[in-house]
Coordinates of C-alpha atoms in Angstrom, one line a residue:
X1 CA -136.0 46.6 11.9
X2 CA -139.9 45.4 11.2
X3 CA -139.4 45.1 7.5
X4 CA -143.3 44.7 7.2
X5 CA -144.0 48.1 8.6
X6 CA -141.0 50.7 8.0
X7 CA -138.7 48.7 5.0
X8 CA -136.0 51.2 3.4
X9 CA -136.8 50.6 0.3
X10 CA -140.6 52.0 0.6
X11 CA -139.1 55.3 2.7
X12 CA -138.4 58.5 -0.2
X13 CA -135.2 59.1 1.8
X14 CA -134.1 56.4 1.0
X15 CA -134.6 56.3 -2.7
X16 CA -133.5 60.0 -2.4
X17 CA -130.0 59.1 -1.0
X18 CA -129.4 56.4 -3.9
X19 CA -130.8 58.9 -6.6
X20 CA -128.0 61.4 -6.3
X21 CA -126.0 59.3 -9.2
X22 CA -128.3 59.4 -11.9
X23 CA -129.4 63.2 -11.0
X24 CA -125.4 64.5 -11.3
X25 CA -124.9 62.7 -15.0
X26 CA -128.0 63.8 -16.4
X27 CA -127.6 67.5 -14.4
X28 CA -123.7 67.6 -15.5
X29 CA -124.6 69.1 -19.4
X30 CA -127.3 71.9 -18.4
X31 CA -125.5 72.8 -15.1
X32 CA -122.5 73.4 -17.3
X33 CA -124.3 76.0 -19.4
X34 CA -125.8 77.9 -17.0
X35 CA -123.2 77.8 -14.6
X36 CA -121.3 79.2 -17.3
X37 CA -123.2 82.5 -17.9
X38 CA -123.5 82.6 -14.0
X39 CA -119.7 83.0 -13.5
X40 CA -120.0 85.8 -16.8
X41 CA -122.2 87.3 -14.8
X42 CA -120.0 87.5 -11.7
X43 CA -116.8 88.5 -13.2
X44 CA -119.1 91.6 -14.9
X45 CA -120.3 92.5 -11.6
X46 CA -116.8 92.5 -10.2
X47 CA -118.3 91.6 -5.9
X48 CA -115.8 92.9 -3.6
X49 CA -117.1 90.0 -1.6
X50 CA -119.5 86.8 -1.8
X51 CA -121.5 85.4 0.8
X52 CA -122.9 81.7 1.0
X53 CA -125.9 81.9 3.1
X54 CA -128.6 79.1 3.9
X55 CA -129.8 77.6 7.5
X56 CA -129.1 74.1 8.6
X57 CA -128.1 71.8 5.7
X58 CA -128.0 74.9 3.5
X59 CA -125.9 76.6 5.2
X60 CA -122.7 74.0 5.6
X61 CA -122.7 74.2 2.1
X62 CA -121.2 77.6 2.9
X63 CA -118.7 75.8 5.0
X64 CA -117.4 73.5 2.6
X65 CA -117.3 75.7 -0.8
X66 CA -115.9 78.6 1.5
X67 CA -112.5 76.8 2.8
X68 CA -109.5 77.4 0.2
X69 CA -111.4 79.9 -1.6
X70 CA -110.7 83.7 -0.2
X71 CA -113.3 85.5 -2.3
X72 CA -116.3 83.2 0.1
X73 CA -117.5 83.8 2.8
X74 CA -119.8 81.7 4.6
X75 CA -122.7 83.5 6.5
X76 CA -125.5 82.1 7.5
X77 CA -129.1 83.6 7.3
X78 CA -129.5 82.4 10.9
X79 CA -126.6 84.9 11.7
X80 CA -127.2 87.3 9.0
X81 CA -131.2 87.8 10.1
X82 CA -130.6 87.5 14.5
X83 CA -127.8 90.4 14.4
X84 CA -127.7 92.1 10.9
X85 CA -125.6 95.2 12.4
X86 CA -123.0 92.8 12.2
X87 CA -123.1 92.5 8.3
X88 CA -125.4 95.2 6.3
X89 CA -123.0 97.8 7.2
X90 CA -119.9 96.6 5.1
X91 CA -118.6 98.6 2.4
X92 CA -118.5 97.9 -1.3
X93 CA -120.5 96.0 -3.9
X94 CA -121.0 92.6 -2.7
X95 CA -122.7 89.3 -3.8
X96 CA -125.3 86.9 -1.6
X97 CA -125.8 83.5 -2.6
X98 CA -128.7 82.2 -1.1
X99 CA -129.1 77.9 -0.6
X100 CA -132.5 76.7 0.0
X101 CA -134.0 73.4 -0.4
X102 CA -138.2 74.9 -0.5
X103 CA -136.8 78.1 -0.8
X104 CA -139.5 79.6 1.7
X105 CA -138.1 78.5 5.1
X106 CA -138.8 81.6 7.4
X107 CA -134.9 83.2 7.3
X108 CA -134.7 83.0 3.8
X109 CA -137.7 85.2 3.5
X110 CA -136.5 87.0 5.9
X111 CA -133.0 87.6 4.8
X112 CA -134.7 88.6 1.7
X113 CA -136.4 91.5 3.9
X114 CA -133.4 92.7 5.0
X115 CA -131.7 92.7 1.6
X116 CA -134.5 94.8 0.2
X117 CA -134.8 97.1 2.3
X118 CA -130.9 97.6 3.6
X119 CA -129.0 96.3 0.8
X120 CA -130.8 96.7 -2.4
X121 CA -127.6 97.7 -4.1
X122 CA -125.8 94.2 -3.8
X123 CA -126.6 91.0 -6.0
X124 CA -127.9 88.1 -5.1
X125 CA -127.6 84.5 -6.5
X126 CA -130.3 82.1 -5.8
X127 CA -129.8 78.3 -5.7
X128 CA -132.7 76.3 -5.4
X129 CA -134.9 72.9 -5.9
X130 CA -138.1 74.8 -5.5
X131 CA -139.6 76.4 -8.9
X132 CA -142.3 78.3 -7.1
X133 CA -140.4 79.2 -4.3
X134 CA -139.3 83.2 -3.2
X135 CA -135.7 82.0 -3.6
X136 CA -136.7 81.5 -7.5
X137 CA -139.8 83.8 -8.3
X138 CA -139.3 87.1 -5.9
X139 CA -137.9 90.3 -8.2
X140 CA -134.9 92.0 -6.5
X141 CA -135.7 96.3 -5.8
X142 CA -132.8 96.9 -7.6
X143 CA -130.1 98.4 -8.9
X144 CA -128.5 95.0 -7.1
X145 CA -129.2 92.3 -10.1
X146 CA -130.1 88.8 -9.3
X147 CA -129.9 85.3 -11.0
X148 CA -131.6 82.2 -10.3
X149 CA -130.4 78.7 -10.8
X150 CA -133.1 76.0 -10.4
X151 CA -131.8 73.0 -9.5
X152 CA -134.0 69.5 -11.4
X153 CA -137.2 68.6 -9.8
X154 CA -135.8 65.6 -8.7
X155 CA -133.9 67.6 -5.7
X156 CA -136.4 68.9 -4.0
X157 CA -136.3 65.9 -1.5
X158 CA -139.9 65.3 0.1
X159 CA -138.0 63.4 3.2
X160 CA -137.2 65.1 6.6
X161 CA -133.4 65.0 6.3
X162 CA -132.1 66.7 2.9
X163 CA -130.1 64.4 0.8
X164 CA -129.7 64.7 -2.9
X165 CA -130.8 68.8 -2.5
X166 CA -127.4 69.2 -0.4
X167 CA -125.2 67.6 -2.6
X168 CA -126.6 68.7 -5.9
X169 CA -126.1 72.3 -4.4
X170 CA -122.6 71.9 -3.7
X171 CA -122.1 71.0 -7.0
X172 CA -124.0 73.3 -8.9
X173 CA -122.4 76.6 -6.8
X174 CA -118.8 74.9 -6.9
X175 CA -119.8 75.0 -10.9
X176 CA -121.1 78.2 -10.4
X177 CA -118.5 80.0 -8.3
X178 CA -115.0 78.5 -9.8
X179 CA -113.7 76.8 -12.7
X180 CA -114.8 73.1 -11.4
X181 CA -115.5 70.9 -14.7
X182 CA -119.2 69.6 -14.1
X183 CA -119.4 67.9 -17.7
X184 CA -116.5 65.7 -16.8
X185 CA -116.4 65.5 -13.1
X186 CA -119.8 65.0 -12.1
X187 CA -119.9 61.6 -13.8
X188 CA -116.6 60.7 -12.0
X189 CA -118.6 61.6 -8.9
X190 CA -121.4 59.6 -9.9
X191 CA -119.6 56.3 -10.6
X192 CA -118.0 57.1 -6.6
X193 CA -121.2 57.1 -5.2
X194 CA -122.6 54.4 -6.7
X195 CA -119.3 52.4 -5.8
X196 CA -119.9 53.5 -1.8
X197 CA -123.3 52.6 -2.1
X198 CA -122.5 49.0 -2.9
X199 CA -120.0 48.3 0.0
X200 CA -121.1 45.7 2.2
X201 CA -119.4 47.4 5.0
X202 CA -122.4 50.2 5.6
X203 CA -124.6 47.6 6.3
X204 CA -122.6 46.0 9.0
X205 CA -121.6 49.2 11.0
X206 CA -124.3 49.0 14.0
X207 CA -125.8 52.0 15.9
X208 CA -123.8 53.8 18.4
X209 CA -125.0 56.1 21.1
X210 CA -122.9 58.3 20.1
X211 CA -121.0 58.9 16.4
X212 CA -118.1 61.6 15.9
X213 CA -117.4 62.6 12.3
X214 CA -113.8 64.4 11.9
X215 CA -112.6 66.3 8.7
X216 CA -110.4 69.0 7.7
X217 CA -110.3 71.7 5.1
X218 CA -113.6 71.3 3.4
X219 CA -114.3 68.1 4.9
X220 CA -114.7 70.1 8.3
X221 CA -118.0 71.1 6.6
X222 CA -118.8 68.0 5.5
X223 CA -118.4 66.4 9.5
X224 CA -120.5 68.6 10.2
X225 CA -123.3 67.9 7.8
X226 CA -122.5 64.5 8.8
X227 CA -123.4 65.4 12.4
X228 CA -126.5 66.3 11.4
X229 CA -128.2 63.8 9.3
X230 CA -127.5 61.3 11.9
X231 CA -128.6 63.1 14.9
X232 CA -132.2 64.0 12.4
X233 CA -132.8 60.9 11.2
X234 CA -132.4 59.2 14.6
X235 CA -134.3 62.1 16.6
X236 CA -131.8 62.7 18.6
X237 CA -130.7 59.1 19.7
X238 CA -127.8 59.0 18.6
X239 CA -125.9 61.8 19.8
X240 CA -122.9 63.5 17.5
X241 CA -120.6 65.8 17.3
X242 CA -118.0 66.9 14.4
X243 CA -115.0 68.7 14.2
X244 CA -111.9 69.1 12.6
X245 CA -108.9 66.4 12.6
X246 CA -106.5 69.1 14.9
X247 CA -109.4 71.0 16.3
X248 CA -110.7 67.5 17.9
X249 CA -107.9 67.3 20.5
X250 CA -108.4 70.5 22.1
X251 CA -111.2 69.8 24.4
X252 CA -114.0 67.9 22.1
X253 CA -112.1 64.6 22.0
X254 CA -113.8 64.0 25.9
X255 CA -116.7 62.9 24.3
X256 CA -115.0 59.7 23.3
X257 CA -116.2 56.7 25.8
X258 CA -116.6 52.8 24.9
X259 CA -120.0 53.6 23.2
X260 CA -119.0 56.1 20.6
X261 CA -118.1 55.5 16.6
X262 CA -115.7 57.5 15.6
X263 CA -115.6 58.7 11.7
X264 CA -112.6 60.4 10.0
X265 CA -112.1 61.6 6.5
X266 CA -109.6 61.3 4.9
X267 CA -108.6 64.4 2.5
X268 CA -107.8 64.0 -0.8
X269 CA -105.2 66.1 -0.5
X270 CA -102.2 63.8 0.5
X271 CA -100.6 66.6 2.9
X272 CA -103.9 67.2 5.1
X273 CA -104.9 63.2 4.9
X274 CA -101.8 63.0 7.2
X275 CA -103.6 64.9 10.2
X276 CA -106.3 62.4 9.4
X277 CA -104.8 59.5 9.6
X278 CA -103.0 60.5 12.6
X279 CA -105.5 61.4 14.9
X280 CA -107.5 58.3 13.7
X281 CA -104.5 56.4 14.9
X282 CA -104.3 58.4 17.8
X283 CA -108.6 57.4 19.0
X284 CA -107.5 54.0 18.5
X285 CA -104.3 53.6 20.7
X286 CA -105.8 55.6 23.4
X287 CA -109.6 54.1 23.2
X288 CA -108.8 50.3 22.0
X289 CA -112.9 49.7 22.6
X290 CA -113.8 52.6 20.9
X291 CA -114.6 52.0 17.0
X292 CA -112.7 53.9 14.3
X293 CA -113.6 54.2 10.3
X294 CA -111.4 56.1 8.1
X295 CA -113.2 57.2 4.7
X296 CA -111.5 57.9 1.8
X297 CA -108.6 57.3 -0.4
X298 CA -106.9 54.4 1.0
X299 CA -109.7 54.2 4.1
X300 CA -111.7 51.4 5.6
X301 CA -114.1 52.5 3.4
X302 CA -112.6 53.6 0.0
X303 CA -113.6 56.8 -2.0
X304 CA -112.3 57.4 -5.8
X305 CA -113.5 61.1 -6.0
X306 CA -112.0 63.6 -8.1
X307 CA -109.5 64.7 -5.9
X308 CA -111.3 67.7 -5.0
X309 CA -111.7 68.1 -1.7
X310 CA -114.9 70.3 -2.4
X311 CA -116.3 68.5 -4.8
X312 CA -115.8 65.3 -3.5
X313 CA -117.5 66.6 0.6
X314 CA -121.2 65.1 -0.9
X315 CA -119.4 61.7 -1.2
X316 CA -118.8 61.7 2.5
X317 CA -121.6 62.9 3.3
X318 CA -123.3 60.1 1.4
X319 CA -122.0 57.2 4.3
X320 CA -123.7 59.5 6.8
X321 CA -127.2 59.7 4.8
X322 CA -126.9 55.7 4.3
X323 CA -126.3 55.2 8.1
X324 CA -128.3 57.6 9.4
X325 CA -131.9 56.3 7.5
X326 CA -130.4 53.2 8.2
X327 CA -130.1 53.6 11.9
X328 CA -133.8 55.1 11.8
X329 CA -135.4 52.7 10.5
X330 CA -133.9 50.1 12.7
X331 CA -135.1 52.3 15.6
X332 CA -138.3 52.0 14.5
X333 CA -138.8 55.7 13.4
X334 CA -140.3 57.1 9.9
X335 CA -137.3 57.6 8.0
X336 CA -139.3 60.4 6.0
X337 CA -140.2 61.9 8.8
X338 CA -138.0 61.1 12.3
X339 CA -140.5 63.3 14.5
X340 CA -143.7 63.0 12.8
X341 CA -144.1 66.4 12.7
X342 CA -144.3 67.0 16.8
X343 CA -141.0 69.2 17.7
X344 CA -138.9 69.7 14.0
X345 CA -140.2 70.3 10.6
X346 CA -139.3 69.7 7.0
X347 CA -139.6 73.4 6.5
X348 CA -139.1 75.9 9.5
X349 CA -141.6 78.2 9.7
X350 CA -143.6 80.3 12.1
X351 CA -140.3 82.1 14.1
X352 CA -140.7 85.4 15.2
X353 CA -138.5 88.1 13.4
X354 CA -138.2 91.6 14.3
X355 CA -137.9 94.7 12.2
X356 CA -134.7 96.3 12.2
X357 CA -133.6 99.7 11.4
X358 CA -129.6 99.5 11.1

């Protein structure tokens, strides 16, 4: 890395990444409020059905709050907007939660489309960093209601790869959405983080050509996050893949070669952090030059989480942001901005939608 013209600590990634701490303590007391008259709110309404929709980042959020919980469902605005016969048509009185970092990325506008014109009787939940975006200023037609939480300024990350917005919104709809404790949990989290941040060992871990993050339950979403921060803030070179600990061996675990880092999370749960550990003992006996980290409770790199599988996913998460702006900067890349703005954007915009009918 040429410290003089691309050093970590001048890149807003990076200060993003190490941020998330502070924003969760002071965020834990008004999060808990609102949150509060949210989940009112929801149990008036009475949805036969709630889906967790975003695109990207925003939408494994979906993926980790929806395992374990039977009333979520997470659905994409990627899937919801490219085939909406598949979804508009179900029955009953439901309720959309939309993630969005700007809150004005092209399927969240038009998911909002659809919803207006097809669906104006169901709810919607908004969950954003942006104050001015649609997601927090357009009215619902009606009679569906709608409620906005606005996450604190401090989210709306102004790097490429979203850090501190992903993880706040986990935490804020896991608040939202079930009877998760922000007030004394998210300083729990806080002190976690701020414990992974300081290990020496995510300094020493070296680039890979390729890096494999495993996980089950929630976690699986959280591999798969994982996946993606690395693959963005490298452009592309450093290839990944996730999946989940079982899942792995049935096909995906060809990927593995001499050049490839594999990562596996350990669960909280002591019952699922047994498939972990096993098929992290399994890479290692059958690729002895392939390198293995376990993360978590009792891992090569220790978490002390709440025990949550849910609310502790951003904490994982977390080694891949570290790496991955890491990795970028050693490559020589702007960690803020991995592409400089040639083929991927901070906010997608300009795809073509077509109207639909249903």
């Amino acid at each position: 890395m040429n410290s003089l013209t691309n050093p970590l600590t001048e890149c807003a990634t990076w200060s993003e990444i190490h941020s998330q701490p502070a924003i969760w303590r002071s965020w834990a007391g008004p999060l808990a409020e609102q949150a509060g008259e949210i989940r009112d709110w929801i149990a008036a309404r009475a949805p036969s059905e709630i889906w967790l929709c975003g695109a990207g980042t925003s939408a494994y959020i979906g993926n980790v709050l929806a395992a374990g919980d039977a009333r979520l469902r997470a659905v994409p605005t990627t899937d919801l907007v490219s085939a909406p016969q598949d979804w508009l048509g179900r029955p009953g009185h439901g309720l959309v939660v939309q993630f969005g970092r700007s809150g004005d990325s092209s399927e969240s506008i038009a998911a909002l489309d659809l919803l207006d014109k097809h669906r104006p009787d169901w709810d919607r939940l908004h969950i954003t960093c942006n104050p001015e975006s649609a997601l927090a200023t357009r009215a619902a037609p009606g009679p569906g209601e709608a409620r906005v939480l606005t996450l604190p300024e401090a989210t709306h990350d102004v790097g490429f790869a979203m850090t501190s917005s992903f993880s706040t919104m986990v935490l804020s709809a896991l608040t939202s959405l079930s009877s998760f404790d922000a007030v004394a949990a998210l300083p729990v989290l806080a002190d976690a983080a701020e414990a992974l941040l300081a290990q020496p060992a995510l300094a020493q871990i070296e680039r890979p050509a390729r890096a494999i993050f495993l996980g089950s339950g929630a976690l699986t979403g959280a591999a798969r996050e994982s996946g993606l921060k690395v693959l963005e803030l490298t452009a592309g070179r450093t290839m990944t893949l996730w999946d989940s600990a079982l899942g792995f061996r049935h096909g995906p675990k060809a990927a593995v070669d001499d050049a490839t880092h594999v990562f596996v999370m350990l669960n909280p749960d002591a019952h699922t952090a047994r498939y972990d550990a096993d098929i992290a003992a399994e890479i290692r006996a059958q690729f002895p030059k392939t390198a293995v980290t376990t993360i978590g409770p009792g891992g090569d790199i220790p978490l002390a989480g709440t025990g949550n599988p849910r609310a502790d996913a951003p904490l994982y998460v977390m080694l891949s942001q570290v790496l991955g702006a890491r990795w970028s900067a050693e490559l020589g890349l702007h960690v803020d901005d991995p592409f400089q703005g040639q083929n991927l954007s901070r906010v997608v915009s300009g795809v073509q939608f077509y109207d639909y009918e249903g």
